[in-house]
Amino acid sequence: MPVPWEALIPFGLMVTMFGVTGTLSNLTFRAQNQGKPPRYGLERWDEMMIARDYRLTGHNRGQTSDPVIRPTPESK
């Protein structure tokens, strides 16, 4: 059975667009998480640690060894 060569151009465009969309989506998620992959399947402990990290650094994925909590806009 011969290959319909005229169908390969639209197929290639579709594959390329899906690949570009997935790559840009991945880059967007990682940019919002300081270059780390997004978290899935969070437990209560993980949510508490995310809240603690946010209070300490101002970002959900940030970590610091400084025990002093800096003031947040909500606490003013």
XYZ file of C-alpha atoms in Angstrom:
76
model
C 0.000 0.000 0.000
C 1.599 3.299 -1.022
C 2.175 6.131 1.427
C 0.090 9.256 0.737
C 3.000 11.711 0.673
C 0.750 14.762 0.606
C -0.536 13.799 4.088
C 2.941 13.883 5.664
C 3.221 17.681 5.677
C 0.061 18.269 7.792
C 1.010 15.312 10.000
C 4.471 16.783 10.553
C 2.960 20.172 11.366
C 0.592 18.619 13.908
C 3.371 16.638 15.606
C 5.561 19.744 15.719
C 2.815 21.914 17.206
C 2.013 19.341 19.906
C 5.718 19.140 20.739
C 6.095 22.927 20.893
C 2.976 23.252 23.062
C 4.189 20.608 25.510
C 7.662 22.117 25.713
C 6.357 25.646 26.329
C 3.928 24.340 28.954
C 6.767 22.515 30.728
C 8.990 25.606 30.613
C 6.171 27.746 32.031
C 5.538 25.371 34.933
C 9.250 25.136 35.720
C 9.703 28.914 35.535
C 6.989 29.336 38.167
C 8.710 26.750 40.417
C 12.259 28.171 40.285
C 13.366 25.597 37.699
C 12.041 22.576 39.595
C 9.354 20.215 38.295
C 5.801 20.707 39.636
C 4.727 18.776 42.727
C 2.052 16.090 42.485
C 0.265 13.999 45.119
C 0.836 16.356 48.020
C 0.008 15.201 51.533
C -0.923 17.399 54.471
C 2.715 17.472 55.637
C 3.855 18.712 52.229
C 1.241 21.477 52.285
C 2.416 22.587 55.743
C 6.041 22.678 54.536
C 5.025 24.689 51.460
C 3.252 27.205 53.725
C 6.340 27.376 55.967
C 8.648 27.883 52.969
C 6.375 30.651 51.689
C 6.478 32.436 55.051
C 10.277 32.136 55.234
C 11.206 33.019 51.648
C 8.148 34.497 49.936
C 8.027 31.652 47.385
C 6.439 28.201 47.586
C 9.597 26.388 46.454
C 12.170 28.533 48.224
C 14.176 27.215 51.169
C 16.393 28.981 53.664
C 18.301 28.251 56.853
C 17.339 31.604 58.394
C 14.871 30.898 61.249
C 13.424 34.441 61.269
C 10.164 34.856 59.381
C 10.153 38.038 57.338
C 6.927 40.093 57.314
C 4.516 39.268 54.509
C 2.044 41.684 52.904
C -0.861 39.799 54.543
C 0.498 40.353 58.079
C 0.662 44.152 57.804
